[in-house]
Structures are given as C-alpha cells and as structure tokens.
C-alpha cells in the first residue's frame, strides 16, 4: 500500500481558476508558503486558469474572432463583394480552428504555471476532498504519481468555480452539449439549436451562425438577454433577425430525439425543431459537490458559500472567492477577490509576527463601486453601474445617449449603422456618474474606462474635460457626457 504523503502549509488554495491562481501568485509575492491544488473539473478537463482560460472566456473569444474572420471573407465572396473587395468562396476546417484555439490555451496555461513557479507556489495536480475545514486529501492522477497527499493548512482559500447547469430532460451527452463541448467541435453543425438566450448561448450561437450553421434560439423569457434593458439588446435582436437566426421567445424546450428538439411555444403550441446539435446554456452553478464542502461546516447563502465583505466564510481562516460566492459570476471579480484575500492573510501574518497578536495590516474590504460586464455578441454590450431599471421613476438623475452613427471612427470601421450607442446616467445635483452602458462593435474595449470612471467617483465634467483621442469609439463616451451637460458637439 502506498503511504499517504503529508504536507503542512500556511495557505492552501483549492481551484486554479482566475480567483485561485491570482490568489496563489499574490500569496507567493507576499512571502506566504502556499500550496495550490489544481483539479480541473474533476473529469479530466481543464487545468491552470480554470474555466475562463480552458473552456470559457479565452477559447470562446478565439472562436468568436475566427467566426468574424470567416464572415468577413464570406461578405467579400458574395455577389458584388464588400467595400470594393472580392474573394473566392471561403471554407472552414473547424478542427484546425480548434487546434489554433487550443494552442492559445496551452500557451496561457504555460504562462500561469511559470508565474506560479516564480512566486514559489507549490502546484499539486489532483482532486481535493476535505475531511474538515483545514484538512484535505488530494488524489493525484497516474501521470503525477497516482498517490494520495494529505494537506493541512492554517488558511484555506476555496476557489472551486462553477459548472454549466444541466436540464434533467436534456442531459449532456451525444448531440446535447454544453458550452465546453461547443468550443471543441470538429465540424460546424448544419443545424444548431441553442437552449437559453443569455450571453453564453448568444455568443456561441452568433459565432456558429457566422460560420455557416443554421441557428435557432429557444428562450423562456419574452426577449433575449433578459438581464439587460431592451435598448441595449435591440441591436443584437436585429442582427439575429437579419442573419436568419430563428427566435423562439417565451418558449420552453423539451426532450431531444430523432434529430429534433421538442418545444412548446409561447402560445402553448407543440413544435419540433430539427437539430444536429443542441447547445444548452441555461446558466451556471457553483461547483459545491465532490470536494467535501459538507464536511467543512460552512454557512451557505442559497447555492453559494456565504462570505462577508472580506471574502471570509463562517469558519475562521477559511476564505472563498469567485463563482463559488455568488453573482456576478465573472472572472475579473474572482481575480480581485483572490488578490484581496492574499493581502489580508499576509497582513495578519505580519501583524502576528510583529506583535504576537492579530493585527489590522492589509485589512481590506471587497466593496467595488461597479463590476462591469460584457456580452461578446454582435454587436457587443457593456454595462457598468446603475442601469435604467435601477433609476426608473427617479427625478434626480440625468440620462444621455450618444449614437455611434455620429462617430467618424465607427463609420470608418462599419460600426456605426447597427443602432449602437453609449449611455451615461448621472446625478442631477452633483453630476456624479452612476452608470454607463454601451452597445456596438468593439465596445468591450471601453469597459475598463467605464469601470475606472465609476470607481474614482468621476463627474460628468471629468469626462467632458478629458481630451478624447480622435478618431476613436471612446469619443461617444465624451459626447454622451457633454450631452448630459446640455452641450454635445456632434449631435
């Protein structure tokens, strides 16, 4: 019988996604002895970087980019071409596209591994299971020796992430796929039905439509992207209609069989939609099973681990970050939380060493003004801070919109005719910016500017007084702020 290896460490991190590995690097930078357990999804998938790097943010944007390239060539190959450019009919070998995407993932995996090594973080590959709040056993794969490692830690950071929600009547397998499988298909499906009209389903559905698939979307709500206001989603809706994407709104999906998905329409009528693949994207849930959460004695907040504003759980020196802790389930939120927790732990260790007692050094709080969110649809959507629904009925706010149709850069890159705009919401009394939204091509690149302005408590005058570079899409943010002040220049 193989003897179980024993490890004691200052910090144990379980989960190597954007929350976990960032926490690990920062712990290492601060001189904390740190062990990071990387178990992927427990089924042999994933690796350093977690869902985002391996089967989420990065690979999906790679596929979206490739699909847009294909669409550009297809436009040039159409009768009359585009912008004076003509080309031969394009073809796509999706297996080679996926191979290119996988190369990007491998490169980033290696980069994360190098950063962790530089920070002197010990990485253990395997699946962890907790016996109590501070002790876990890691089952390592055969490639890593195949033995068990028992780890005891003073501090534990849980960063186990999330996984796709599976519908009981549409279990994953075969031609019923999640977003994970959708990013690794070896051929473009002739007919793709997407169940769920949220951002994941629309991002992938639009990409596959650009690649030539016939696409249908089934959504229970009365419109797509129901978490965003209608003005933001209308340009996306119009793109779908123009490109022949079938929309079944207010509809319920049923079972899949004999090459067709059964659907009940908004009017209660049964319908059968032919499909080569059914992509189920009805949401994600925290990964709380399979690693011993039930043995840790932690308080829960519904399906999520309950935390305070320091990401501390109900158990002393056990912390949780990222998707495990609740909405918004976004990679950049997890990274910010992981970095903060590392600094809190290091501050306490430093104070204890200096004074022999717990201190307040690095006692931070996770209290962002805004966590911006982006939909990489066609066109893209950005939302930061308060939206129209949050200020509905209030007479103490100013709302101003500036269209990309009046921005030279947008027209020059064919981004000015899809109904896109930038919207600014601000306080009427002191002009403090409360929220910023945008819809349009490439607006994801404006998201950091939006978040920065909200975080620094900027006023409309701050944006108006900043000389914006011409010609850029960011000029629409400048003009929207000017318009809120009553003196836009180009409208």
Coordinates of C-alpha atoms in Angstrom, one line a residue:
X1 CA 0.0 0.0 0.0
X2 CA 1.3 3.4 -1.0
X3 CA 1.9 5.7 2.0
X4 CA 0.0 9.0 2.1
X5 CA 2.3 12.0 1.8
X6 CA 1.8 14.6 4.5
X7 CA 2.1 18.4 3.8
X8 CA 1.6 21.3 6.2
X9 CA 1.4 24.8 4.7
X10 CA 0.4 28.4 5.6
X11 CA -2.1 28.7 2.7
X12 CA -4.0 26.1 0.8
X13 CA -5.9 27.1 -2.3
X14 CA -8.3 24.7 -4.0
X15 CA -9.1 25.7 -7.5
X16 CA -6.7 27.1 -10.1
X17 CA -9.1 29.4 -12.0
X18 CA -8.8 33.2 -12.2
X19 CA -9.6 33.5 -8.5
X20 CA -7.4 30.7 -7.2
X21 CA -4.2 31.2 -9.3
X22 CA -4.2 35.0 -8.8
X23 CA -4.6 34.4 -5.0
X24 CA -1.7 32.0 -5.3
X25 CA 0.6 34.4 -7.1
X26 CA -0.1 37.2 -4.7
X27 CA 0.4 34.9 -1.7
X28 CA 3.7 33.9 -3.1
X29 CA 4.7 37.5 -3.7
X30 CA 3.9 38.3 -0.1
X31 CA 6.1 35.5 1.2
X32 CA 3.4 33.1 2.3
X33 CA 4.1 29.4 2.0
X34 CA 1.4 28.4 -0.5
X35 CA 0.0 25.1 -2.0
X36 CA -2.4 25.3 -4.9
X37 CA -4.4 22.2 -5.8
X38 CA -5.5 22.1 -9.5
X39 CA -8.1 19.5 -10.1
X40 CA -9.7 20.9 -13.3
X41 CA -13.4 19.9 -13.3
X42 CA -12.8 16.5 -11.7
X43 CA -13.5 14.8 -15.1
X44 CA -10.0 15.2 -16.6
X45 CA -10.9 18.6 -18.2
X46 CA -9.4 22.0 -17.5
X47 CA -6.2 23.0 -15.8
X48 CA -4.4 26.1 -14.7
X49 CA -6.5 29.1 -15.4
X50 CA -9.8 27.2 -14.7
X51 CA -13.0 27.5 -16.7
X52 CA -12.1 31.0 -18.1
X53 CA -8.8 30.1 -19.6
X54 CA -9.6 26.5 -20.7
X55 CA -13.2 26.2 -21.6
X56 CA -14.7 29.7 -21.2
X57 CA -13.6 33.3 -21.7
X58 CA -10.5 32.8 -23.7
X59 CA -11.4 29.9 -26.1
X60 CA -14.8 31.3 -26.7
X61 CA -13.4 34.7 -27.8
X62 CA -10.9 32.9 -30.0
X63 CA -13.8 31.0 -31.7
X64 CA -15.8 34.3 -32.0
X65 CA -12.8 36.0 -33.6
X66 CA -12.3 33.2 -36.1
X67 CA -16.0 33.3 -36.9
X68 CA -15.8 37.0 -37.6
X69 CA -12.8 36.5 -39.9
X70 CA -14.8 33.9 -41.8
X71 CA -17.8 36.2 -42.1
X72 CA -15.6 39.0 -43.5
X73 CA -14.3 36.7 -46.3
X74 CA -17.8 35.4 -46.9
X75 CA -19.0 39.0 -47.4
X76 CA -16.2 39.6 -49.9
X77 CA -17.2 36.4 -51.7
X78 CA -20.8 37.4 -52.0
X79 CA -22.1 39.0 -55.2
X80 CA -20.6 42.5 -55.6
X81 CA -18.2 41.9 -52.7
X82 CA -17.8 44.4 -49.9
X83 CA -16.0 47.7 -49.6
X84 CA -14.7 47.1 -53.2
X85 CA -13.1 43.8 -52.0
X86 CA -14.0 40.5 -53.7
X87 CA -12.8 37.0 -52.8
X88 CA -13.4 33.4 -53.5
X89 CA -15.9 31.4 -51.5
X90 CA -14.4 30.7 -48.1
X91 CA -14.2 27.3 -46.4
X92 CA -13.6 26.4 -42.8
X93 CA -11.9 23.4 -41.3
X94 CA -13.2 23.7 -37.8
X95 CA -10.8 21.1 -36.5
X96 CA -7.9 23.4 -37.5
X97 CA -9.6 26.4 -35.9
X98 CA -10.0 24.4 -32.7
X99 CA -6.3 23.3 -32.9
X100 CA -5.4 27.0 -33.1
X101 CA -7.6 27.8 -30.2
X102 CA -6.1 25.0 -28.2
X103 CA -2.6 26.4 -28.9
X104 CA -3.6 29.7 -27.3
X105 CA -4.9 27.9 -24.2
X106 CA -1.7 25.8 -23.9
X107 CA 0.4 29.0 -24.2
X108 CA -1.6 30.7 -21.4
X109 CA -1.5 27.5 -19.3
X110 CA 2.3 27.6 -19.5
X111 CA 2.3 31.3 -18.7
X112 CA 0.3 30.7 -15.5
X113 CA 2.5 27.8 -14.5
X114 CA 5.6 30.0 -14.9
X115 CA 4.1 32.8 -12.8
X116 CA 3.2 30.4 -10.0
X117 CA 6.7 28.9 -10.1
X118 CA 8.2 32.4 -10.0
X119 CA 6.1 33.1 -6.9
X120 CA 7.3 29.8 -5.3
X121 CA 3.8 28.4 -5.2
X122 CA 3.7 24.6 -4.9
X123 CA 1.2 23.3 -7.5
X124 CA -0.4 19.8 -6.9
X125 CA -2.5 18.4 -9.7
X126 CA -5.3 16.2 -8.5
X127 CA -8.8 16.3 -7.0
X128 CA -9.1 17.5 -3.4
X129 CA -11.6 16.3 -0.8
X130 CA -11.9 17.9 2.6
X131 CA -12.2 15.9 5.8
X132 CA -12.7 19.1 7.8
X133 CA -12.3 22.8 7.3
X134 CA -8.5 22.8 7.3
X135 CA -7.5 19.3 6.0
X136 CA -7.9 17.8 2.6
X137 CA -6.7 14.7 0.8
X138 CA -5.7 15.1 -2.9
X139 CA -6.0 12.1 -5.2
X140 CA -3.3 12.7 -7.8
X141 CA -3.6 11.2 -11.3
X142 CA -1.3 8.4 -12.5
X143 CA 0.7 11.0 -14.5
X144 CA 1.5 12.7 -11.2
X145 CA 2.4 9.5 -9.3
X146 CA -1.1 8.3 -8.5
X147 CA -0.8 8.6 -4.7
X148 CA -2.7 10.5 -2.0
X149 CA -1.4 13.7 -0.5
X150 CA -2.9 14.9 2.8
X151 CA -2.6 18.7 3.3
X152 CA -3.2 20.6 6.4
X153 CA -3.2 24.4 6.3
X154 CA -3.6 27.4 8.6
X155 CA -5.6 29.3 5.9
X156 CA -7.8 27.8 3.2
X157 CA -9.0 29.7 0.1
X158 CA -11.8 28.0 -1.8
X159 CA -11.9 28.8 -5.5
X160 CA -13.7 25.8 -7.0
X161 CA -15.6 27.9 -9.6
X162 CA -18.8 26.9 -11.4
X163 CA -20.1 24.5 -14.0
X164 CA -22.9 24.5 -16.6
X165 CA -26.4 23.8 -15.4
X166 CA -27.8 20.6 -16.9
X167 CA -31.5 20.2 -17.6
X168 CA -33.0 16.9 -16.4
X169 CA -34.8 16.4 -19.7
X170 CA -31.8 17.4 -21.7
X171 CA -28.8 15.7 -20.1
X172 CA -25.4 16.4 -21.6
X173 CA -24.1 13.7 -23.8
X174 CA -24.0 12.9 -27.5
X175 CA -25.5 15.7 -29.5
X176 CA -26.7 17.6 -26.4
X177 CA -23.8 19.7 -25.5
X178 CA -22.7 22.4 -23.1
X179 CA -20.5 25.4 -23.8
X180 CA -17.4 23.2 -23.1
X181 CA -18.1 20.8 -26.0
X182 CA -19.3 23.7 -28.2
X183 CA -15.7 25.1 -28.1
X184 CA -14.2 21.8 -29.4
X185 CA -16.4 20.6 -32.2
X186 CA -14.6 19.1 -35.2
X187 CA -17.1 20.4 -37.7
X188 CA -19.7 23.2 -38.0
X189 CA -23.1 21.7 -37.3
X190 CA -25.6 22.1 -40.1
X191 CA -28.4 22.9 -37.6
X192 CA -27.7 24.2 -34.1
X193 CA -30.4 24.8 -31.6
X194 CA -29.4 26.9 -28.6
X195 CA -31.5 26.5 -25.4
X196 CA -31.1 29.7 -23.4
X197 CA -30.9 33.2 -24.8
X198 CA -28.4 34.6 -22.3
X199 CA -24.9 35.8 -23.1
X200 CA -23.2 32.4 -23.4
X201 CA -25.8 31.0 -25.7
X202 CA -25.9 34.1 -27.9
X203 CA -22.1 34.5 -28.1
X204 CA -21.7 30.9 -29.3
X205 CA -24.9 30.9 -31.4
X206 CA -23.8 34.0 -33.3
X207 CA -20.4 32.6 -33.8
X208 CA -21.7 29.4 -35.4
X209 CA -24.2 31.4 -37.5
X210 CA -21.2 33.4 -38.9
X211 CA -19.5 30.1 -39.6
X212 CA -22.5 28.9 -41.7
X213 CA -24.7 26.9 -39.3
X214 CA -28.5 27.3 -39.3
X215 CA -29.2 28.5 -35.8
X216 CA -32.3 28.6 -33.7
X217 CA -32.6 30.0 -30.1
X218 CA -35.1 28.9 -27.6
X219 CA -35.6 31.3 -24.6
X220 CA -38.2 31.1 -21.8
X221 CA -38.2 34.9 -21.4
X222 CA -40.0 37.2 -23.8
X223 CA -36.8 38.6 -25.1
X224 CA -33.1 37.7 -25.5
X225 CA -30.6 38.8 -22.8
X226 CA -33.3 39.4 -20.3
X227 CA -30.9 40.8 -17.7
X228 CA -30.1 43.8 -19.9
X229 CA -32.5 46.6 -20.8
X230 CA -34.3 46.4 -24.2
X231 CA -32.5 49.4 -25.7
X232 CA -29.2 47.5 -25.3
X233 CA -30.5 44.2 -26.6
X234 CA -32.4 45.6 -29.6
X235 CA -29.3 45.9 -31.9
X236 CA -28.4 42.3 -31.1
X237 CA -32.0 41.2 -31.8
X238 CA -31.9 43.0 -35.2
X239 CA -28.6 41.3 -36.1
X240 CA -30.2 37.9 -35.4
X241 CA -33.2 38.6 -37.5
X242 CA -31.1 40.0 -40.4
X243 CA -29.0 36.9 -40.4
X244 CA -31.8 34.4 -40.3
X245 CA -31.5 33.2 -36.8
X246 CA -34.8 31.7 -35.6
X247 CA -36.0 33.1 -32.3
X248 CA -38.5 31.2 -30.1
X249 CA -39.1 33.6 -27.2
X250 CA -41.4 32.8 -24.3
X251 CA -40.9 29.1 -25.3
X252 CA -40.0 26.0 -23.3
X253 CA -37.6 23.3 -24.5
X254 CA -38.5 19.7 -24.1
X255 CA -36.7 16.5 -24.9
X256 CA -34.4 15.7 -27.8
X257 CA -34.7 12.7 -30.1
X258 CA -34.7 11.6 -33.7
X259 CA -32.8 14.6 -34.7
X260 CA -35.2 17.2 -33.3
X261 CA -35.8 19.2 -30.2
X262 CA -39.4 19.4 -28.9
X263 CA -40.5 22.9 -27.9
X264 CA -43.7 24.4 -26.5
X265 CA -44.2 27.9 -28.0
X266 CA -45.4 31.0 -26.1
X267 CA -48.9 30.2 -27.3
X268 CA -48.7 26.6 -25.9
X269 CA -48.3 25.0 -29.3
X270 CA -46.0 22.0 -29.7
X271 CA -43.2 22.4 -32.1
X272 CA -40.3 20.2 -33.3
X273 CA -37.1 21.9 -34.3
X274 CA -34.6 19.9 -36.4
X275 CA -31.1 19.9 -34.8
X276 CA -27.8 18.3 -35.4
X277 CA -26.5 19.7 -32.1
X278 CA -28.5 21.1 -29.1
X279 CA -26.4 23.6 -27.1
X280 CA -27.8 24.0 -23.6
X281 CA -26.8 27.3 -22.0
X282 CA -29.4 28.0 -19.3
X283 CA -26.8 29.2 -16.7
X284 CA -24.0 28.1 -14.5
X285 CA -24.0 26.9 -10.9
X286 CA -21.3 27.0 -8.2
X287 CA -19.2 23.8 -8.0
X288 CA -20.0 22.7 -4.5
X289 CA -20.1 18.9 -4.8
X290 CA -17.4 16.3 -4.9
X291 CA -14.8 18.0 -2.8
X292 CA -16.1 17.7 0.8
X293 CA -17.8 21.0 1.3
X294 CA -20.4 19.2 3.5
X295 CA -17.5 18.3 5.9
X296 CA -16.3 21.9 6.4
X297 CA -19.2 23.3 8.5
X298 CA -19.6 26.5 6.3
X299 CA -22.7 28.6 6.2
X300 CA -24.4 28.8 2.9
X301 CA -26.3 31.6 1.0
X302 CA -28.6 29.5 -1.1
X303 CA -26.4 27.5 -3.5
X304 CA -23.3 29.7 -2.8
X305 CA -20.8 29.7 0.1
X306 CA -21.7 32.6 2.4
X307 CA -19.0 35.2 2.8
X308 CA -18.6 38.7 4.3
X309 CA -17.1 41.7 2.7
X310 CA -13.6 40.3 3.2
X311 CA -14.5 37.0 1.5
X312 CA -14.3 35.3 4.9
X313 CA -16.6 32.3 5.4
X314 CA -18.3 31.4 8.7
X315 CA -15.2 29.3 9.6
X316 CA -12.1 31.1 10.9
X317 CA -9.3 31.4 8.3
X318 CA -11.4 29.8 5.6
X319 CA -12.0 32.1 2.6
X320 CA -13.9 31.8 -0.6
X321 CA -13.6 33.7 -3.9
X322 CA -15.1 33.7 -7.4
X323 CA -18.1 32.0 -8.7
X324 CA -18.5 29.9 -5.5
X325 CA -19.5 33.1 -3.7
X326 CA -22.4 34.3 -5.9
X327 CA -23.2 36.8 -8.6
X328 CA -21.8 38.3 -10.6
X329 CA -20.1 35.1 -11.7
X330 CA -17.3 36.9 -13.6
X331 CA -13.6 36.0 -13.9
X332 CA -12.4 39.5 -13.1
X333 CA -14.4 39.6 -9.9
X334 CA -12.7 36.3 -8.7
X335 CA -9.3 37.7 -9.5
X336 CA -9.9 40.9 -7.5
X337 CA -11.2 38.8 -4.6
X338 CA -8.3 36.4 -4.7
X339 CA -5.7 39.2 -4.6
X340 CA -7.5 40.9 -1.7
X341 CA -7.7 37.7 0.4
X342 CA -3.9 37.1 -0.1
X343 CA -3.2 40.6 1.2
X344 CA -5.4 40.2 4.2
X345 CA -3.8 36.9 5.1
X346 CA -0.3 38.4 4.7
X347 CA -1.2 41.4 6.7
X348 CA -2.4 39.3 9.6
X349 CA 0.7 37.1 9.5
X350 CA 2.9 40.2 9.5
X351 CA 1.0 41.7 12.4
X352 CA 1.1 38.4 14.4
X353 CA 4.8 38.1 13.8
X354 CA 5.4 41.7 14.9
X355 CA 3.1 41.9 17.9
X356 CA 2.3 38.4 18.8
X357 CA -1.4 39.0 18.0
X358 CA -3.8 39.5 15.2
X359 CA -3.5 43.0 13.7
X360 CA -5.2 45.2 11.2
X361 CA -2.5 45.4 8.5
X362 CA -3.9 44.9 5.0
X363 CA -7.4 44.7 6.4
X364 CA -9.2 45.3 3.1
X365 CA -12.8 45.1 2.1
X366 CA -14.3 44.0 -1.2
X367 CA -16.6 46.9 -1.9
X368 CA -16.3 47.9 -5.6
X369 CA -18.5 50.6 -6.9
X370 CA -19.0 48.6 -10.1
X371 CA -18.1 45.3 -11.7
X372 CA -18.5 45.9 -15.4
X373 CA -20.0 43.1 -17.5
X374 CA -19.6 42.5 -21.2
X375 CA -21.6 40.4 -23.7
X376 CA -19.4 39.5 -26.7
X377 CA -22.4 39.3 -29.0
X378 CA -22.9 41.0 -32.4
X379 CA -22.8 43.8 -31.6
X380 CA -21.1 43.8 -28.1
X381 CA -22.8 45.1 -24.9
X382 CA -21.2 46.7 -21.9
X383 CA -22.9 47.6 -18.7
X384 CA -21.4 49.2 -15.6
X385 CA -23.1 50.7 -12.6
X386 CA -26.7 51.6 -12.4
X387 CA -29.0 50.9 -15.4
X388 CA -32.4 52.4 -16.5
X389 CA -34.3 49.9 -14.3
X390 CA -32.3 51.0 -11.3
X391 CA -33.3 54.6 -11.6
X392 CA -36.8 54.2 -13.1
X393 CA -39.2 56.8 -11.7
X394 CA -36.4 58.9 -10.2
X395 CA -36.3 62.6 -11.0
X396 CA -32.8 63.2 -9.6
X397 CA -30.9 61.7 -12.4
X398 CA -29.8 62.7 -15.9
X399 CA -29.7 60.2 -18.7
X400 CA -28.0 60.9 -22.0
X401 CA -27.3 58.8 -25.1
X402 CA -24.9 59.4 -28.0
X403 CA -25.2 57.2 -31.1
X404 CA -22.2 55.6 -32.8
X405 CA -23.8 56.7 -36.1
X406 CA -22.4 60.2 -35.4
X407 CA -18.8 59.0 -34.6
X408 CA -16.4 59.0 -37.5
X409 CA -14.3 56.1 -36.3
X410 CA -17.4 53.9 -36.0
X411 CA -18.5 54.7 -39.6
X412 CA -15.0 54.0 -40.9
X413 CA -14.9 50.5 -39.4
X414 CA -18.6 49.7 -40.3
X415 CA -19.6 50.0 -36.7
X416 CA -22.0 52.9 -37.0
X417 CA -25.1 51.5 -38.6
X418 CA -26.2 48.8 -36.2
X419 CA -28.0 51.1 -33.7
X420 CA -25.2 51.2 -31.2
X421 CA -24.7 54.0 -28.6
X422 CA -23.2 55.0 -25.3
X423 CA -25.5 55.9 -22.4
X424 CA -24.5 57.8 -19.3
X425 CA -26.6 58.1 -16.2
X426 CA -25.6 60.7 -13.6
X427 CA -26.9 62.5 -10.5
X428 CA -28.7 65.7 -11.4
X429 CA -27.4 67.6 -8.4
X430 CA -23.7 66.9 -8.4
X431 CA -23.3 65.3 -11.8
X432 CA -21.6 62.2 -10.3
X433 CA -21.7 59.4 -12.8
X434 CA -23.9 56.5 -11.6
X435 CA -23.9 54.1 -14.6
X436 CA -22.6 53.7 -18.1
X437 CA -23.8 51.3 -20.8
X438 CA -22.9 50.8 -24.5
X439 CA -23.9 48.6 -27.3
X440 CA -21.9 48.4 -30.6
X441 CA -19.0 46.8 -32.3
X442 CA -15.8 46.6 -30.2
X443 CA -17.3 48.4 -27.2
X444 CA -15.9 45.7 -24.9
X445 CA -12.7 47.8 -25.1
X446 CA -14.4 50.7 -23.5
X447 CA -15.4 48.7 -20.4
X448 CA -12.3 49.4 -18.4
X449 CA -12.7 53.2 -18.9
X450 CA -16.3 52.9 -17.8
X451 CA -15.4 51.0 -14.6
X452 CA -12.5 53.3 -13.9
X453 CA -14.7 56.4 -14.0
X454 CA -17.3 54.9 -11.7
X455 CA -14.6 53.6 -9.3
X456 CA -12.9 57.0 -9.0
X457 CA -16.3 58.8 -8.5
X458 CA -16.0 60.8 -11.7
X459 CA -18.3 63.6 -12.5
X460 CA -19.7 64.4 -16.0
X461 CA -17.3 67.3 -16.0
X462 CA -14.4 65.0 -15.6
X463 CA -15.2 63.1 -18.7
X464 CA -16.2 66.2 -20.6
X465 CA -12.9 67.9 -19.6
X466 CA -10.8 65.0 -20.7
X467 CA -9.5 65.4 -24.3
X468 CA -10.5 62.2 -26.0
X469 CA -8.4 60.9 -28.9
X470 CA -9.8 61.3 -32.4
X471 CA -10.8 59.2 -34.2
X472 CA -11.8 56.6 -31.6
X473 CA -15.0 54.9 -30.4
X474 CA -14.3 56.4 -27.0
X475 CA -15.4 59.8 -28.3
X476 CA -19.0 58.6 -27.9
X477 CA -18.5 58.4 -24.2
X478 CA -17.2 62.0 -24.3
X479 CA -20.1 63.2 -26.3
X480 CA -22.7 61.4 -24.2
X481 CA -21.3 63.2 -21.1
X482 CA -21.4 66.5 -23.0
X483 CA -24.9 65.8 -23.9
X484 CA -25.9 65.1 -20.3
X485 CA -24.5 68.6 -19.5
X486 CA -26.5 70.0 -22.3
X487 CA -23.9 70.9 -24.9
X488 CA -22.9 67.9 -27.1
X489 CA -21.0 69.0 -30.1
X490 CA -21.7 66.4 -32.8
X491 CA -25.5 66.0 -32.4

